[in-house]
Amino acid sequence: MVDGERLPGAPDRAERIVLHVDMDCFYASCERMREPELRGEPVVVGMGYEPGETVGAVATASYEAREYGVESAQAIGAALENLPRRAENPGDPDAGYYRPVDLDFYQEVGSDVKDILYDLGDTVREVSIDEAYLDVTERTAWDVAEGFARHVKQRIAREVGVPASVGVAPDMSTAKLASDHDKPDGLVVVEPDDVREFLAPIDVADVHGIGPVRARELREMDIETAGDLASADPYELADRFGDRGRDLYRRARGEDNRPVEPRGKPKSLSRESAFDGATDDFERVREQVATLAEAVADRATRKNAFYRTIGVKVVTPPYDVHTRAESLPGPVDDPALVDDRTQDLLGEFEGESVRKVGVRVSNLDFSEREQTNLDGFGGDESADGGGRDPTRGGRGTNERQNSGQVSLEDFE
Ligand code: TTP
Ligand code: MG
């Protein structure tokens, strides 16, 4: 095929490297971050669950709890039959820890993960609170893709503290199946020449876009696996399922040309770092925040992002997350202001022991810089000493926030 024949947005699949990230038992992993004694234990997170009660449904269960037959969407009552509460059975290893959903906290953690992904991918498509696709074609190559994927996992583990599974493949559909293939803590790279072989044994019900009803219909046609689907008669599939049938046939053959279209521009940019244990040396905390502030402001400048909110996060033992933020009257790109405001916000925590600190700019605005670039005049904006501040005039209002106020969206 010559280049000119290619449809826009439908590059040859061998040319693309797509990485899919899906966090492992995400809500349970978040709970383990702030309650490290839950690590390695069966953990169940319940929606509509109240401690001590039997109401609600399982949002997720740790892999240890899944061993007892606990699974997403199960009623808490049913889960308790398989896995009783540790609180009522102290010391019993066959009992588990039940926690209610704390979506604000999970959003906060998910957003920290996404910040790293935006740093690592050319384009990022956010799919849900714990899942995203990255086009990393320009960032890596097939012979080093595994190392790159490991780097992604390690940055998330080190900087945020939750485990992820990662899949790398030449298309989105295969990348998703790859990240799911070795969960938890998975890392699977499927190179272009191996796609058909990788897909062959996969159950049709696991192919993206095939729900339980269609899976049953396919099984009636003796199509059990993606391999069966890939070698089925495409005309028969089209007859039975219309255009959708042709799509599924292509997907089973690894011919998924959907580009990784960016969705969900970063809502915030942040950096955080943990101290070994906790520190009582507040000078150290201040220095760390200054370093993080510089890194975050630099990243915003590189990403053409103006910000309307500057904030800090301070984690104190055992794992109490405090966030403080200041809203500015308008969007700015002003590293000195980030430094100044974060040090000011930090002052409240002087004298406290600190486990972890973070700096975040949010309420991002990409429009002005894009406009500037379109005009072709971008050169003089930092003439006044590094910062461009179209609207600064008054001091921002100091506003207290609970950790995480982003709403849940894009749940696919
Ligand atoms: P998933 O990624 O589907 O599940 P998971 O991260 O818990 O487990 P896995 O290791 O298999 O990826 O969903 C992400 C989060 O979304 C999950 O932690 C809880 C929430 N969720 C619900 O609230 N209800 C549901 O039915 C599902 C499937 C997930
Ligand atoms: Mg997940």
mmCIF file with all atom_site columns, N, CA, C and O and ligand atoms in Angstrom, residues 22-28 47 58-60 63 66 72-73 129-130 183 411, ligand 1:
data_model
loop_
_atom_site.group_PDB
_atom_site.id
_atom_site.type_symbol
_atom_site.label_atom_id
_atom_site.label_alt_id
_atom_site.label_comp_id
_atom_site.label_asym_id
_atom_site.label_entity_id
_atom_site.label_seq_id
_atom_site.pdbx_PDB_ins_code
_atom_site.Cartn_x
_atom_site.Cartn_y
_atom_site.Cartn_z
_atom_site.occupancy
_atom_site.B_iso_or_equiv
_atom_site.pdbx_formal_charge
_atom_site.auth_seq_id
_atom_site.auth_comp_id
_atom_site.auth_asym_id
_atom_site.auth_atom_id
_atom_site.pdbx_PDB_model_num
ATOM   1   N N   . ASP A 1 22  ? -4.333  -0.225  32.850 1.00 0.00 ? 22  ASP A N   1
ATOM   2   C CA  . ASP A 1 22  ? -5.517  -0.444  33.693 1.00 0.00 ? 22  ASP A CA  1
ATOM   3   C C   . ASP A 1 22  ? -5.026  -0.784  35.100 1.00 0.00 ? 22  ASP A C   1
ATOM   4   O O   . ASP A 1 22  ? -4.254  -1.720  35.290 1.00 0.00 ? 22  ASP A O   1
ATOM   5   N N   . MET A 1 23  ? -5.453  0.018   36.051 1.00 0.00 ? 23  MET A N   1
ATOM   6   C CA  . MET A 1 23  ? -4.982  -0.175  37.414 1.00 0.00 ? 23  MET A CA  1
ATOM   7   C C   . MET A 1 23  ? -5.582  -1.456  37.995 1.00 0.00 ? 23  MET A C   1
ATOM   8   O O   . MET A 1 23  ? -6.702  -1.825  37.679 1.00 0.00 ? 23  MET A O   1
ATOM   9   N N   . ASP A 1 24  ? -4.807  -2.109  38.846 1.00 0.00 ? 24  ASP A N   1
ATOM   10  C CA  . ASP A 1 24  ? -5.258  -3.373  39.441 1.00 0.00 ? 24  ASP A CA  1
ATOM   11  C C   . ASP A 1 24  ? -6.182  -3.102  40.623 1.00 0.00 ? 24  ASP A C   1
ATOM   12  O O   . ASP A 1 24  ? -5.867  -2.272  41.470 1.00 0.00 ? 24  ASP A O   1
ATOM   13  N N   . CYS A 1 25  ? -7.264  -3.815  40.665 1.00 0.00 ? 25  CYS A N   1
ATOM   14  C CA  . CYS A 1 25  ? -8.292  -3.688  41.734 1.00 0.00 ? 25  CYS A CA  1
ATOM   15  C C   . CYS A 1 25  ? -8.246  -2.288  42.332 1.00 0.00 ? 25  CYS A C   1
ATOM   16  O O   . CYS A 1 25  ? -7.964  -2.110  43.512 1.00 0.00 ? 25  CYS A O   1
ATOM   17  N N   . PHE A 1 26  ? -8.559  -1.318  41.461 1.00 0.00 ? 26  PHE A N   1
ATOM   18  C CA  . PHE A 1 26  ? -8.177  0.066   41.728 1.00 0.00 ? 26  PHE A CA  1
ATOM   19  C C   . PHE A 1 26  ? -8.637  0.610   43.080 1.00 0.00 ? 26  PHE A C   1
ATOM   20  O O   . PHE A 1 26  ? -7.823  1.128   43.853 1.00 0.00 ? 26  PHE A O   1
ATOM   21  N N   . TYR A 1 27  ? -9.937  0.516   43.374 1.00 0.00 ? 27  TYR A N   1
ATOM   22  C CA  . TYR A 1 27  ? -10.401 1.115   44.632 1.00 0.00 ? 27  TYR A CA  1
ATOM   23  C C   . TYR A 1 27  ? -9.721  0.437   45.837 1.00 0.00 ? 27  TYR A C   1
ATOM   24  O O   . TYR A 1 27  ? -9.378  1.097   46.819 1.00 0.00 ? 27  TYR A O   1
ATOM   25  N N   . ALA A 1 28  ? -9.544  -0.864  45.734 1.00 0.00 ? 28  ALA A N   1
ATOM   26  C CA  . ALA A 1 28  ? -8.910  -1.589  46.841 1.00 0.00 ? 28  ALA A CA  1
ATOM   27  C C   . ALA A 1 28  ? -7.448  -1.155  46.990 1.00 0.00 ? 28  ALA A C   1
ATOM   28  O O   . ALA A 1 28  ? -6.944  -0.998  48.102 1.00 0.00 ? 28  ALA A O   1
ATOM   29  N N   . MET A 1 47  ? -20.013 -0.361  47.379 1.00 0.00 ? 47  MET A N   1
ATOM   30  C CA  . MET A 1 47  ? -20.810 0.807   47.014 1.00 0.00 ? 47  MET A CA  1
ATOM   31  C C   . MET A 1 47  ? -22.074 0.777   47.857 1.00 0.00 ? 47  MET A C   1
ATOM   32  O O   . MET A 1 47  ? -22.724 -0.274  47.946 1.00 0.00 ? 47  MET A O   1
ATOM   33  N N   . VAL A 1 58  ? -20.583 -4.930  45.805 1.00 0.00 ? 58  VAL A N   1
ATOM   34  C CA  . VAL A 1 58  ? -19.123 -4.896  45.700 1.00 0.00 ? 58  VAL A CA  1
ATOM   35  C C   . VAL A 1 58  ? -18.722 -4.027  44.505 1.00 0.00 ? 58  VAL A C   1
ATOM   36  O O   . VAL A 1 58  ? -19.151 -4.283  43.377 1.00 0.00 ? 58  VAL A O   1
ATOM   37  N N   . ALA A 1 59  ? -17.925 -2.979  44.746 1.00 0.00 ? 59  ALA A N   1
ATOM   38  C CA  . ALA A 1 59  ? -17.375 -2.172  43.644 1.00 0.00 ? 59  ALA A CA  1
ATOM   39  C C   . ALA A 1 59  ? -16.148 -2.895  43.109 1.00 0.00 ? 59  ALA A C   1
ATOM   40  O O   . ALA A 1 59  ? -15.987 -3.076  41.917 1.00 0.00 ? 59  ALA A O   1
ATOM   41  N N   . THR A 1 60  ? -15.276 -3.281  44.004 1.00 0.00 ? 60  THR A N   1
ATOM   42  C CA  . THR A 1 60  ? -14.161 -4.130  43.600 1.00 0.00 ? 60  THR A CA  1
ATOM   43  C C   . THR A 1 60  ? -13.671 -4.934  44.785 1.00 0.00 ? 60  THR A C   1
ATOM   44  O O   . THR A 1 60  ? -13.989 -4.628  45.940 1.00 0.00 ? 60  THR A O   1
ATOM   45  N N   . TYR A 1 63  ? -7.324  -9.028  44.723 1.00 0.00 ? 63  TYR A N   1
ATOM   46  C CA  . TYR A 1 63  ? -7.183  -10.361 44.130 1.00 0.00 ? 63  TYR A CA  1
ATOM   47  C C   . TYR A 1 63  ? -7.247  -11.456 45.190 1.00 0.00 ? 63  TYR A C   1
ATOM   48  O O   . TYR A 1 63  ? -7.739  -12.549 44.922 1.00 0.00 ? 63  TYR A O   1
ATOM   49  N N   . ARG A 1 66  ? -10.832 -12.069 45.704 1.00 0.00 ? 66  ARG A N   1
ATOM   50  C CA  . ARG A 1 66  ? -11.425 -12.763 44.545 1.00 0.00 ? 66  ARG A CA  1
ATOM   51  C C   . ARG A 1 66  ? -11.249 -14.278 44.670 1.00 0.00 ? 66  ARG A C   1
ATOM   52  O O   . ARG A 1 66  ? -12.079 -15.039 44.197 1.00 0.00 ? 66  ARG A O   1
ATOM   53  N N   . SER A 1 72  ? -16.975 -8.088  41.533 1.00 0.00 ? 72  SER A N   1
ATOM   54  C CA  . SER A 1 72  ? -17.676 -6.818  41.308 1.00 0.00 ? 72  SER A CA  1
ATOM   55  C C   . SER A 1 72  ? -19.154 -7.072  41.081 1.00 0.00 ? 72  SER A C   1
ATOM   56  O O   . SER A 1 72  ? -19.522 -8.046  40.413 1.00 0.00 ? 72  SER A O   1
ATOM   57  N N   . ALA A 1 73  ? -19.980 -6.182  41.611 1.00 0.00 ? 73  ALA A N   1
ATOM   58  C CA  . ALA A 1 73  ? -21.425 -6.164  41.429 1.00 0.00 ? 73  ALA A CA  1
ATOM   59  C C   . ALA A 1 73  ? -22.172 -7.182  42.306 1.00 0.00 ? 73  ALA A C   1
ATOM   60  O O   . ALA A 1 73  ? -23.394 -7.161  42.371 1.00 0.00 ? 73  ALA A O   1
ATOM   61  N N   . ILE A 1 129 ? -11.837 6.129   35.345 1.00 0.00 ? 129 ILE A N   1
ATOM   62  C CA  . ILE A 1 129 ? -11.040 6.571   36.493 1.00 0.00 ? 129 ILE A CA  1
ATOM   63  C C   . ILE A 1 129 ? -9.707  5.815   36.573 1.00 0.00 ? 129 ILE A C   1
ATOM   64  O O   . ILE A 1 129 ? -8.714  6.351   37.038 1.00 0.00 ? 129 ILE A O   1
ATOM   65  N N   . ASP A 1 130 ? -9.653  4.582   36.048 1.00 0.00 ? 130 ASP A N   1
ATOM   66  C CA  . ASP A 1 130 ? -8.431  3.799   36.248 1.00 0.00 ? 130 ASP A CA  1
ATOM   67  C C   . ASP A 1 130 ? -7.859  3.224   34.952 1.00 0.00 ? 130 ASP A C   1
ATOM   68  O O   . ASP A 1 130 ? -7.053  2.304   34.989 1.00 0.00 ? 130 ASP A O   1
ATOM   69  N N   . LYS A 1 183 ? -2.948  -9.866  34.542 1.00 0.00 ? 183 LYS A N   1
ATOM   70  C CA  . LYS A 1 183 ? -3.309  -9.129  35.741 1.00 0.00 ? 183 LYS A CA  1
ATOM   71  C C   . LYS A 1 183 ? -3.213  -10.012 36.970 1.00 0.00 ? 183 LYS A C   1
ATOM   72  O O   . LYS A 1 183 ? -3.520  -11.183 36.851 1.00 0.00 ? 183 LYS A O   1
ATOM   73  N N   . PHE A 1 411 ? -17.174 6.933   32.293 1.00 0.00 ? 411 PHE A N   1
ATOM   74  C CA  . PHE A 1 411 ? -17.075 5.557   32.747 1.00 0.00 ? 411 PHE A CA  1
ATOM   75  C C   . PHE A 1 411 ? -17.531 4.642   31.618 1.00 0.00 ? 411 PHE A C   1
ATOM   76  O O   . PHE A 1 411 ? -18.699 4.593   31.296 1.00 0.00 ? 411 PHE A O   1
HETATM 77  P P1  . TTP B 2 .   ? -11.970 -2.181  36.750 1.00 0.00 ? 1   TTP B P1  1
HETATM 78  O O1  . TTP B 2 .   ? -10.697 -1.735  36.123 1.00 0.00 ? 1   TTP B O1  1
HETATM 79  O O2  . TTP B 2 .   ? -12.972 -2.871  35.898 1.00 0.00 ? 1   TTP B O2  1
HETATM 80  O O3  . TTP B 2 .   ? -11.689 -3.151  37.980 1.00 0.00 ? 1   TTP B O3  1
HETATM 81  P P2  . TTP B 2 .   ? -10.515 -3.127  39.036 1.00 0.00 ? 1   TTP B P2  1
HETATM 82  O O4  . TTP B 2 .   ? -9.523  -2.052  38.758 1.00 0.00 ? 1   TTP B O4  1
HETATM 83  O O5  . TTP B 2 .   ? -11.117 -3.085  40.392 1.00 0.00 ? 1   TTP B O5  1
HETATM 84  O O6  . TTP B 2 .   ? -9.863  -4.561  38.871 1.00 0.00 ? 1   TTP B O6  1
HETATM 85  P P3  . TTP B 2 .   ? -8.891  -5.079  37.728 1.00 0.00 ? 1   TTP B P3  1
HETATM 86  O O7  . TTP B 2 .   ? -7.623  -5.434  38.436 1.00 0.00 ? 1   TTP B O7  1
HETATM 87  O O8  . TTP B 2 .   ? -9.593  -6.268  37.174 1.00 0.00 ? 1   TTP B O8  1
HETATM 88  O O9  . TTP B 2 .   ? -8.726  -3.974  36.728 1.00 0.00 ? 1   TTP B O9  1
HETATM 89  O O10 . TTP B 2 .   ? -12.707 -0.952  37.408 1.00 0.00 ? 1   TTP B O10 1
HETATM 90  C C1  . TTP B 2 .   ? -12.016 0.116   38.051 1.00 0.00 ? 1   TTP B C1  1
HETATM 91  C C2  . TTP B 2 .   ? -12.753 0.556   39.286 1.00 0.00 ? 1   TTP B C2  1
HETATM 92  O O11 . TTP B 2 .   ? -14.085 0.899   38.956 1.00 0.00 ? 1   TTP B O11 1
HETATM 93  C C3  . TTP B 2 .   ? -12.878 -0.510  40.333 1.00 0.00 ? 1   TTP B C3  1
HETATM 94  O O12 . TTP B 2 .   ? -11.771 -0.532  41.220 1.00 0.00 ? 1   TTP B O12 1
HETATM 95  C C4  . TTP B 2 .   ? -14.146 -0.176  41.025 1.00 0.00 ? 1   TTP B C4  1
HETATM 96  C C5  . TTP B 2 .   ? -14.974 0.526   40.000 1.00 0.00 ? 1   TTP B C5  1
HETATM 97  N N1  . TTP B 2 .   ? -16.036 -0.377  39.522 1.00 0.00 ? 1   TTP B N1  1
HETATM 98  C C6  . TTP B 2 .   ? -17.296 -0.271  40.072 1.00 0.00 ? 1   TTP B C6  1
HETATM 99  O O13 . TTP B 2 .   ? -17.532 0.609   40.898 1.00 0.00 ? 1   TTP B O13 1
HETATM 100 N N2  . TTP B 2 .   ? -18.253 -1.139  39.682 1.00 0.00 ? 1   TTP B N2  1
HETATM 101 C C7  . TTP B 2 .   ? -18.035 -2.131  38.771 1.00 0.00 ? 1   TTP B C7  1
HETATM 102 O O14 . TTP B 2 .   ? -18.951 -2.931  38.462 1.00 0.00 ? 1   TTP B O14 1
HETATM 103 C C8  . TTP B 2 .   ? -16.724 -2.237  38.194 1.00 0.00 ? 1   TTP B C8  1
HETATM 104 C C9  . TTP B 2 .   ? -16.432 -3.309  37.194 1.00 0.00 ? 1   TTP B C9  1
HETATM 105 C C10 . TTP B 2 .   ? -15.769 -1.349  38.600 1.00 0.00 ? 1   TTP B C10 1
#
